[in-house]
mmCIF file of C-alpha atoms in Angstrom:
data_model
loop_
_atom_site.group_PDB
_atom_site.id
_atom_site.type_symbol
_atom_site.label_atom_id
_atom_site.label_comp_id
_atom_site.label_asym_id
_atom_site.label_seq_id
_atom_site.Cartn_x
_atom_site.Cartn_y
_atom_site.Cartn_z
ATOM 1 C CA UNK A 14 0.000 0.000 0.000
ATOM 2 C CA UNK A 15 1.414 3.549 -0.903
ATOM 3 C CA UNK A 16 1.542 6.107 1.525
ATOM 4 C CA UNK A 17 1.387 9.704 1.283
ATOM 5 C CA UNK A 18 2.355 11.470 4.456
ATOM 6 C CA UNK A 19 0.838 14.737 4.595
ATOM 7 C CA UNK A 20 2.976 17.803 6.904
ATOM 8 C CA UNK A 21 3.687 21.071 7.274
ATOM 9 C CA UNK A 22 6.613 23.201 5.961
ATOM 10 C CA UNK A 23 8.610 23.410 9.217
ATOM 11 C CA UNK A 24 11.474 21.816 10.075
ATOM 12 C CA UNK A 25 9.557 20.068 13.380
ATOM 13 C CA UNK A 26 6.884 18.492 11.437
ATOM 14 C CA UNK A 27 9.088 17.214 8.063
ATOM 15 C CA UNK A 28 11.782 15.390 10.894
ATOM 16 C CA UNK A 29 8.833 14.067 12.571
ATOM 17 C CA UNK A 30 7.220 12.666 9.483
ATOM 18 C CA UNK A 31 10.242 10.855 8.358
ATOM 19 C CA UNK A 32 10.972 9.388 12.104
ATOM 20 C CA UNK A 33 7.269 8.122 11.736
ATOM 21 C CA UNK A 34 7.610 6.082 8.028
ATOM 22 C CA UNK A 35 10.799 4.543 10.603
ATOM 23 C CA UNK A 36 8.913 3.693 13.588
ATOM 24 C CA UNK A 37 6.415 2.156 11.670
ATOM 25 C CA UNK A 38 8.786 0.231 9.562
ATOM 26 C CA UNK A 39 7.072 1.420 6.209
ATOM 27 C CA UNK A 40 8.797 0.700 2.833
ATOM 28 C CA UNK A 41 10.521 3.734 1.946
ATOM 29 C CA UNK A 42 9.746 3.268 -1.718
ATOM 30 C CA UNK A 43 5.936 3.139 -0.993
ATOM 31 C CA UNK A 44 6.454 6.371 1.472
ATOM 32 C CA UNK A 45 6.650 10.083 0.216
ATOM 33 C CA UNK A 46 6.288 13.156 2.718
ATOM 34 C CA UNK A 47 4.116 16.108 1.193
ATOM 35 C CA UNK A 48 3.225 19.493 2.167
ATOM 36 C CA UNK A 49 -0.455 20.172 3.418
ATOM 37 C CA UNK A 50 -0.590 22.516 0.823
ATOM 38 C CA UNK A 51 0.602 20.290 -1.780
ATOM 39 C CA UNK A 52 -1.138 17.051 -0.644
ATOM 40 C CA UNK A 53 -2.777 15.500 -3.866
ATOM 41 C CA UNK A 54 -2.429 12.156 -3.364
ATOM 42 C CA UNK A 55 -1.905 9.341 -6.551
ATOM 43 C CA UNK A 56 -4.368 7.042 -7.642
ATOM 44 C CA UNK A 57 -4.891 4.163 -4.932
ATOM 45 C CA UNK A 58 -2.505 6.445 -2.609
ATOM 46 C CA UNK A 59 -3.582 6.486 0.991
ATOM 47 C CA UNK A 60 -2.911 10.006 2.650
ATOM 48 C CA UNK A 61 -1.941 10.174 6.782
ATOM 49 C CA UNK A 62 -2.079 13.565 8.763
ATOM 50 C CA UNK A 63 1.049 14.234 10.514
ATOM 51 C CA UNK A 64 0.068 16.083 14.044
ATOM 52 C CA UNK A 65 0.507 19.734 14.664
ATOM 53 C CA UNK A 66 4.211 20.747 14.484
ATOM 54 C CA UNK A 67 3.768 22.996 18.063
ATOM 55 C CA UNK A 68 2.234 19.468 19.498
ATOM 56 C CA UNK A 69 5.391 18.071 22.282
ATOM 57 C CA UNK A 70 5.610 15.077 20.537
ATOM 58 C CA UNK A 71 6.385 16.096 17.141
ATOM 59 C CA UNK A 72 8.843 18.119 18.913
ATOM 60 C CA UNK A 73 10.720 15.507 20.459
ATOM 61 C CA UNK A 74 10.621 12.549 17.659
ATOM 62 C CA UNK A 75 11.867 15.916 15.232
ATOM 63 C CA UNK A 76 14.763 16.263 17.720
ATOM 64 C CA UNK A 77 15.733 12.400 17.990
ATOM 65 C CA UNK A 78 15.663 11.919 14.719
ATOM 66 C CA UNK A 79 17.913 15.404 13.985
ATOM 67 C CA UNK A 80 19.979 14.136 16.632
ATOM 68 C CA UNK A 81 20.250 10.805 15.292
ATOM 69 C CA UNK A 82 20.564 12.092 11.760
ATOM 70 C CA UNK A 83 23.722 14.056 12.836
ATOM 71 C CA UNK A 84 25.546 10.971 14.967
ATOM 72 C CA UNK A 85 25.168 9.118 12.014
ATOM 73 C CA UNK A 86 26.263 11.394 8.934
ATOM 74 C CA UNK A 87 27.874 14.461 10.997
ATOM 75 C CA UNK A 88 26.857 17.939 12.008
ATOM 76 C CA UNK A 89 27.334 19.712 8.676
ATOM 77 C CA UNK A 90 24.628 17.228 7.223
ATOM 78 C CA UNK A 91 22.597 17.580 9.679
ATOM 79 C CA UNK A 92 22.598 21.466 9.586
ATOM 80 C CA UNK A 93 22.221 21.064 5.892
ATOM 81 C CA UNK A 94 19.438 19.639 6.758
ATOM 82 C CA UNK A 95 17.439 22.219 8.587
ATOM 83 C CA UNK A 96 18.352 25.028 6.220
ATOM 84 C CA UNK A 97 16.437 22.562 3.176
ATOM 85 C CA UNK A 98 13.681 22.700 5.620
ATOM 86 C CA UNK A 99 13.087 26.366 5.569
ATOM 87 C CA UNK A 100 12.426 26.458 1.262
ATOM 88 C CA UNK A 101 9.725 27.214 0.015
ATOM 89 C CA UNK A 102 10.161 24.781 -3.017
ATOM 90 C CA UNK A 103 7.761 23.118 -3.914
ATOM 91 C CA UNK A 104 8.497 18.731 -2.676
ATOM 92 C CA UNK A 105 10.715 20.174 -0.077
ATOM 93 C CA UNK A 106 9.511 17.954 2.093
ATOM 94 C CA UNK A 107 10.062 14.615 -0.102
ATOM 95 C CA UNK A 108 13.482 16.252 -0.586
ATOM 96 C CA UNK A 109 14.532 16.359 2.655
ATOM 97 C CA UNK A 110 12.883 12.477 3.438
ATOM 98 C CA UNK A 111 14.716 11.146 0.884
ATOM 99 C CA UNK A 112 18.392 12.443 1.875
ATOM 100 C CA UNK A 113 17.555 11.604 4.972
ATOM 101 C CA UNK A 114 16.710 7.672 4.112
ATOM 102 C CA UNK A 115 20.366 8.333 1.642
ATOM 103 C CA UNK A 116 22.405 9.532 5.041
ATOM 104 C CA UNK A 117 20.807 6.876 7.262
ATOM 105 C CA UNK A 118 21.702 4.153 4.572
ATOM 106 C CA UNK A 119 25.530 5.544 3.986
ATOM 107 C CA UNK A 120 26.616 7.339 7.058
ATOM 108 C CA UNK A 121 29.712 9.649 7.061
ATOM 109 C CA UNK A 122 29.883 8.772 3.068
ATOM 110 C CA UNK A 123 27.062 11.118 3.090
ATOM 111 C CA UNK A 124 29.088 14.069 2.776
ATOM 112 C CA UNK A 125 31.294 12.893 0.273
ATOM 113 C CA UNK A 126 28.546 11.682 -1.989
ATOM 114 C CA UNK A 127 27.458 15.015 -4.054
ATOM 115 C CA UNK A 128 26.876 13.396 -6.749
ATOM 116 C CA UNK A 129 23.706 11.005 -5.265
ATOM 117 C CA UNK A 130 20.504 12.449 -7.010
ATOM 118 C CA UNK A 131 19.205 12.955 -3.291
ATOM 119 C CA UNK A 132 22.525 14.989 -2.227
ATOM 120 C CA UNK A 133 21.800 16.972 -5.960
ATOM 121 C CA UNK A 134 18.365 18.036 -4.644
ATOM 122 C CA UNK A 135 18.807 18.492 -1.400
ATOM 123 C CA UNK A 136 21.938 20.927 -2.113
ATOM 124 C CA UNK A 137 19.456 23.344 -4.823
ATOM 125 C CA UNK A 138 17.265 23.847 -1.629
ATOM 126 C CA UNK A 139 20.405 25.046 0.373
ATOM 127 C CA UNK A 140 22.062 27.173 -1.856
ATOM 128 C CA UNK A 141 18.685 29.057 -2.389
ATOM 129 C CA UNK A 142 18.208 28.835 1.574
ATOM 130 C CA UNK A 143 22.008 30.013 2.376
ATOM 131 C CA UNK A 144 21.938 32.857 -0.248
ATOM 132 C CA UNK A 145 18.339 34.442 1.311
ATOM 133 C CA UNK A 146 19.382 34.067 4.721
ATOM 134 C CA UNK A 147 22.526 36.407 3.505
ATOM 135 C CA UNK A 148 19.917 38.753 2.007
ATOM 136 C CA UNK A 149 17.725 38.780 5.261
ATOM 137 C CA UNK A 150 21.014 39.841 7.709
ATOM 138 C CA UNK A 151 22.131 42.488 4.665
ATOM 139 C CA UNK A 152 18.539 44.113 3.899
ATOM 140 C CA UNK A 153 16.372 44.381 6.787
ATOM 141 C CA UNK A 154 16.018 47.359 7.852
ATOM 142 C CA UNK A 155 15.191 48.742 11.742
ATOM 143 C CA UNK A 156 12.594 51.383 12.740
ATOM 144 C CA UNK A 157 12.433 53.152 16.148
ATOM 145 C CA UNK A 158 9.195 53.530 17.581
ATOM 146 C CA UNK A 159 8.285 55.636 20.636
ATOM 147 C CA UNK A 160 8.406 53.039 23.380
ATOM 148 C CA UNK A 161 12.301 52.671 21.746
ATOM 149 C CA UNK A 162 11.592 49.291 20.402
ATOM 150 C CA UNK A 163 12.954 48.518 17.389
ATOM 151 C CA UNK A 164 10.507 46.819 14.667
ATOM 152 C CA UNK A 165 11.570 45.370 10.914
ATOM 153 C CA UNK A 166 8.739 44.299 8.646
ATOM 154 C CA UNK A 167 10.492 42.055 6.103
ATOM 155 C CA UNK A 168 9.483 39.014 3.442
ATOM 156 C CA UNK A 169 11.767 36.795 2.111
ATOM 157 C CA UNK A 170 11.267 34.087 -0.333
ATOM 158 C CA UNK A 171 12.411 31.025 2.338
ATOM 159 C CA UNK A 172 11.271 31.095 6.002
ATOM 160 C CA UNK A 173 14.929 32.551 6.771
ATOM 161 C CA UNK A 174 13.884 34.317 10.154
ATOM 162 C CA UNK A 175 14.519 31.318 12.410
ATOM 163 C CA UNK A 176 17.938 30.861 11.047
ATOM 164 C CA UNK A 177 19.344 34.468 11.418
ATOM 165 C CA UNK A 178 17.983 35.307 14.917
ATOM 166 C CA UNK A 179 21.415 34.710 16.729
ATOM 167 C CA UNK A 180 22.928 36.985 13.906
ATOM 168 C CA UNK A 181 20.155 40.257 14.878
ATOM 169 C CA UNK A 182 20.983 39.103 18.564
ATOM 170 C CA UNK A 183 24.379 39.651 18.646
ATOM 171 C CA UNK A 184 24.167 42.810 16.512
ATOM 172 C CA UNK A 185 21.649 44.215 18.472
ATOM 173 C CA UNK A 186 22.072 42.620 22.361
ATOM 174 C CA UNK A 187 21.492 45.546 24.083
ATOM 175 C CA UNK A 188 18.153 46.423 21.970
ATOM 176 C CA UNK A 189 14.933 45.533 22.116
ATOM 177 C CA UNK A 190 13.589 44.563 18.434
ATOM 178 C CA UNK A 191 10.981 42.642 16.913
ATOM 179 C CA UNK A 192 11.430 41.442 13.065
ATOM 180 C CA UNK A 193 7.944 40.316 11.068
ATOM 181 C CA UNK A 194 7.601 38.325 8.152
ATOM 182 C CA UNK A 195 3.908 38.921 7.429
ATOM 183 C CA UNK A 196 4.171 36.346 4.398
ATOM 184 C CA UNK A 197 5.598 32.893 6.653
ATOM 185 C CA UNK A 198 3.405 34.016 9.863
ATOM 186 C CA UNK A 199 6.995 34.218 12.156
ATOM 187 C CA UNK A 200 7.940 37.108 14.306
ATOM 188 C CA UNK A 201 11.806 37.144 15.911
ATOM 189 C CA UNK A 202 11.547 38.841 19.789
ATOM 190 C CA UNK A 203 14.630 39.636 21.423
ATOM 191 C CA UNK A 204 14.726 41.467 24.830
ATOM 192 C CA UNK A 205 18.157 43.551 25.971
ATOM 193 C CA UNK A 206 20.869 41.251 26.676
ATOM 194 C CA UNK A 207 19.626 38.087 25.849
ATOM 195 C CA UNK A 208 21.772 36.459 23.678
ATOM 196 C CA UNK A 209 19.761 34.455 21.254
ATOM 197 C CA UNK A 210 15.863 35.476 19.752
ATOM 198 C CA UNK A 211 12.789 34.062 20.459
ATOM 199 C CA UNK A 212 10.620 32.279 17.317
ATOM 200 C CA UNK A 213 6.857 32.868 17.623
ATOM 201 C CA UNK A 214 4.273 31.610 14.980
ATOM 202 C CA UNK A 215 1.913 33.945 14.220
ATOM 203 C CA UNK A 216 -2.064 34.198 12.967
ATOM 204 C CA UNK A 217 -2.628 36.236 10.020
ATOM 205 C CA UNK A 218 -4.198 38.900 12.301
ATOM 206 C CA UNK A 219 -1.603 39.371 14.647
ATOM 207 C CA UNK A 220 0.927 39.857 12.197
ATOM 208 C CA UNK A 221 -0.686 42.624 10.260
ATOM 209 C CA UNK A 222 -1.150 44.197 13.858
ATOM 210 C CA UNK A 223 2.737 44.062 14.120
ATOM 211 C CA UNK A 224 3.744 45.412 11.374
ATOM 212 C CA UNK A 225 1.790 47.947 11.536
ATOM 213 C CA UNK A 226 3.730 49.323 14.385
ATOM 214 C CA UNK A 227 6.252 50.271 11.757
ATOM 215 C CA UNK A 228 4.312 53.381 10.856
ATOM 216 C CA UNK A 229 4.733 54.576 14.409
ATOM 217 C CA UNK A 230 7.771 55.634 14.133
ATOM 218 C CA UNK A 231 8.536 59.536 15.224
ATOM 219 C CA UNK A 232 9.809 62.402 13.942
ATOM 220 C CA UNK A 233 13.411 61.825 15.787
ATOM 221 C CA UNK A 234 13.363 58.454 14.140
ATOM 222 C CA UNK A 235 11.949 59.929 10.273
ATOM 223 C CA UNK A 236 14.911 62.192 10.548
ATOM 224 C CA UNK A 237 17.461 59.854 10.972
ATOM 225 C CA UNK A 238 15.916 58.169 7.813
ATOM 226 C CA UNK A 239 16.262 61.389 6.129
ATOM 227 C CA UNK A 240 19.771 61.721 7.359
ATOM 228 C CA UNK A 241 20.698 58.048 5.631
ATOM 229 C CA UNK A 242 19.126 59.017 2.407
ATOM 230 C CA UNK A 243 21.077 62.169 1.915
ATOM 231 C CA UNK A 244 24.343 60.132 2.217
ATOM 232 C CA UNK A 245 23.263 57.281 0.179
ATOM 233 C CA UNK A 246 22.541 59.470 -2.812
ATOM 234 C CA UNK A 247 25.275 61.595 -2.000
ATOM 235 C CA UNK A 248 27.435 58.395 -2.699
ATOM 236 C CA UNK A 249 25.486 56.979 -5.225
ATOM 237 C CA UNK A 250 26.743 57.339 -8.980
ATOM 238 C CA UNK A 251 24.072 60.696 -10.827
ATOM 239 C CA UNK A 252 22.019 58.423 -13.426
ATOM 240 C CA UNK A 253 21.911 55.446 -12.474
ATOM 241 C CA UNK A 254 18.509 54.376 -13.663
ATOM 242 C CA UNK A 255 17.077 51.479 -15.684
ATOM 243 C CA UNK A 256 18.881 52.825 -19.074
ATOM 244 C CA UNK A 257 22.003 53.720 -17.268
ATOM 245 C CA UNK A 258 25.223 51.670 -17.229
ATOM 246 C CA UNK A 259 25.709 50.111 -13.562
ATOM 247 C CA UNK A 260 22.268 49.966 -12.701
ATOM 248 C CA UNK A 261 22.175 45.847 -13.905
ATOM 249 C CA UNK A 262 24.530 45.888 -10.945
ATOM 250 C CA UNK A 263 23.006 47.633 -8.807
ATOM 251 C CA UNK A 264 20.126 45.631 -9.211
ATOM 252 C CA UNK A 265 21.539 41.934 -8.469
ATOM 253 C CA UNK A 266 23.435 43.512 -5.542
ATOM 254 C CA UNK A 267 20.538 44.791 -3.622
ATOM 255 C CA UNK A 268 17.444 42.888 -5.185
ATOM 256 C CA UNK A 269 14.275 45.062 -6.566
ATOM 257 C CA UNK A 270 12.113 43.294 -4.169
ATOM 258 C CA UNK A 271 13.665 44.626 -1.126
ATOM 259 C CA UNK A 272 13.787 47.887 -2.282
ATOM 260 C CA UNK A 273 10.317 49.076 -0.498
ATOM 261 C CA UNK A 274 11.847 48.110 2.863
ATOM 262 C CA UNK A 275 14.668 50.196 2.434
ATOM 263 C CA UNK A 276 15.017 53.627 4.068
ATOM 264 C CA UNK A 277 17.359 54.623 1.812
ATOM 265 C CA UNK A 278 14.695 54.260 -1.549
ATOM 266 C CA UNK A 279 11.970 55.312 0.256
ATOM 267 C CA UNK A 280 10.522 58.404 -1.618
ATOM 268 C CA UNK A 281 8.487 59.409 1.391
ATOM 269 C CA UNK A 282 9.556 62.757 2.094
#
């Protein structure tokens, strides 16, 4: 009997999905993991709902079988693993299940083995992973509001937020700052001195009330903006626009979809 396995797109609930197909000793060629939001199933295809990834024991069989995962094939495989987990590709999670099954198999070889069609697929997901999580430390960008907490409202293409939190905490340790991504429902919270961020899940409702505190910024804080836009085009090259040499560059250097976050293009006067 095939079996479709039906989770969400967090790291928690793909890791628990694949320890499950283990503990129940299912045949991994009649097993494939999908996303809720992808779950068709195939003709004569029976479909199983993983629990919620918050639930405790998700939580811990995710953990034994990351931990397991890493004894087995090292820590570099195993963090390879988690940064797959946060694409948005579509069969991410079938991805993931089946390097997993691959490192579980071969052990330490795993990391030599580039060339296995499972290490091919699974390394796609973590270049596009690695190189957004470089654009999320680079482009967000910080507001001040009046209670002096600092708020970023920010959407990247991967669910990146979880990854860079110790980045924004040691950058920022003796600041209080919330960053939202409105698109993956995740907020970052970090409190003066802590040294690491707190992940919170988010409803759609309570993240549009979050980022909304960006607009509450004050004057002190609009003229600091101001302040960072006069040197920025002060620095900039005159001309630089679509039809102008350099602005190609410009362009793949500070992508065009991050450019309504930035202070520094912000037209508002």
């Amino acid at each position: 009997m095939a079996v479709a396995v039906r989770c969400e797109r967090a790291a928690e609930s793909v890791l628990a999905a694949v320890g499950v197909t283990y503990l129940a000793h299912a045949n991994p060629r009649r097993v494939r993991l999908v996303a809720a939001n992808e779950a068709q199933p195939r003709l004569g295809e029976n479909v199983v709902i993983l629990g919620d990834e918050q639930d405790g024991s998700v939580v811990a069989l995710a953990r034994r079988v990351l931990t397991g995962f890493g004894k087995r094939c090292g820590r570099t495989c195993a963090r390879r693993v988690l940064l797959a987990c946060a694409s948005d590709e579509a069969g991410m999670p079938e991805v993931v299940h089946r390097y997993l099954r691959l490192g579980f198999s071969v052990g330490k070889r795993l990391y030599e083995d580039v060339a296995a069609p499972e290490a091919l697929a699974l390394g796609g997901l973590v270049r596009r992973v690695s190189t957004e999580c470089e654009h999320t430390r680079q482009f967000v960008r910080f507001a001040r509001i009046p209670d002096g907490t600092f708020i970023s409202v920010f959407e990247p293409n991967e669910n990146t937020l979880p990854l860079v939190g110790t980045h924004f905490a040691r950058r920022m340790r003796e600041d209080r700052f919330v960053i939202v991504d409105p698109h993956h429902l995740v907020a970052l919270f970090h409190e003066p001195k802590d040294i690491t961020c707190t992940v919170v899940g988010l409803d759609a409702v309570t993240a549009a009330t979050l980022a909304s505190r960006v607009d509450e910024a004050d004057e002190r804080e609009r003229l600091v903006e101001a302040l960072w836009r006069r040197f920025y085009h002060a620095m900039e090259l005159p001309g630089r626009d679509a039809a102008s040499r350099g602005y190609d560059l410009r362009a793949s250097w500070m992508p065009k979809r991050f450019w309504h976050g930035l202070p520094e293009l912000n037209v508002r006067p």
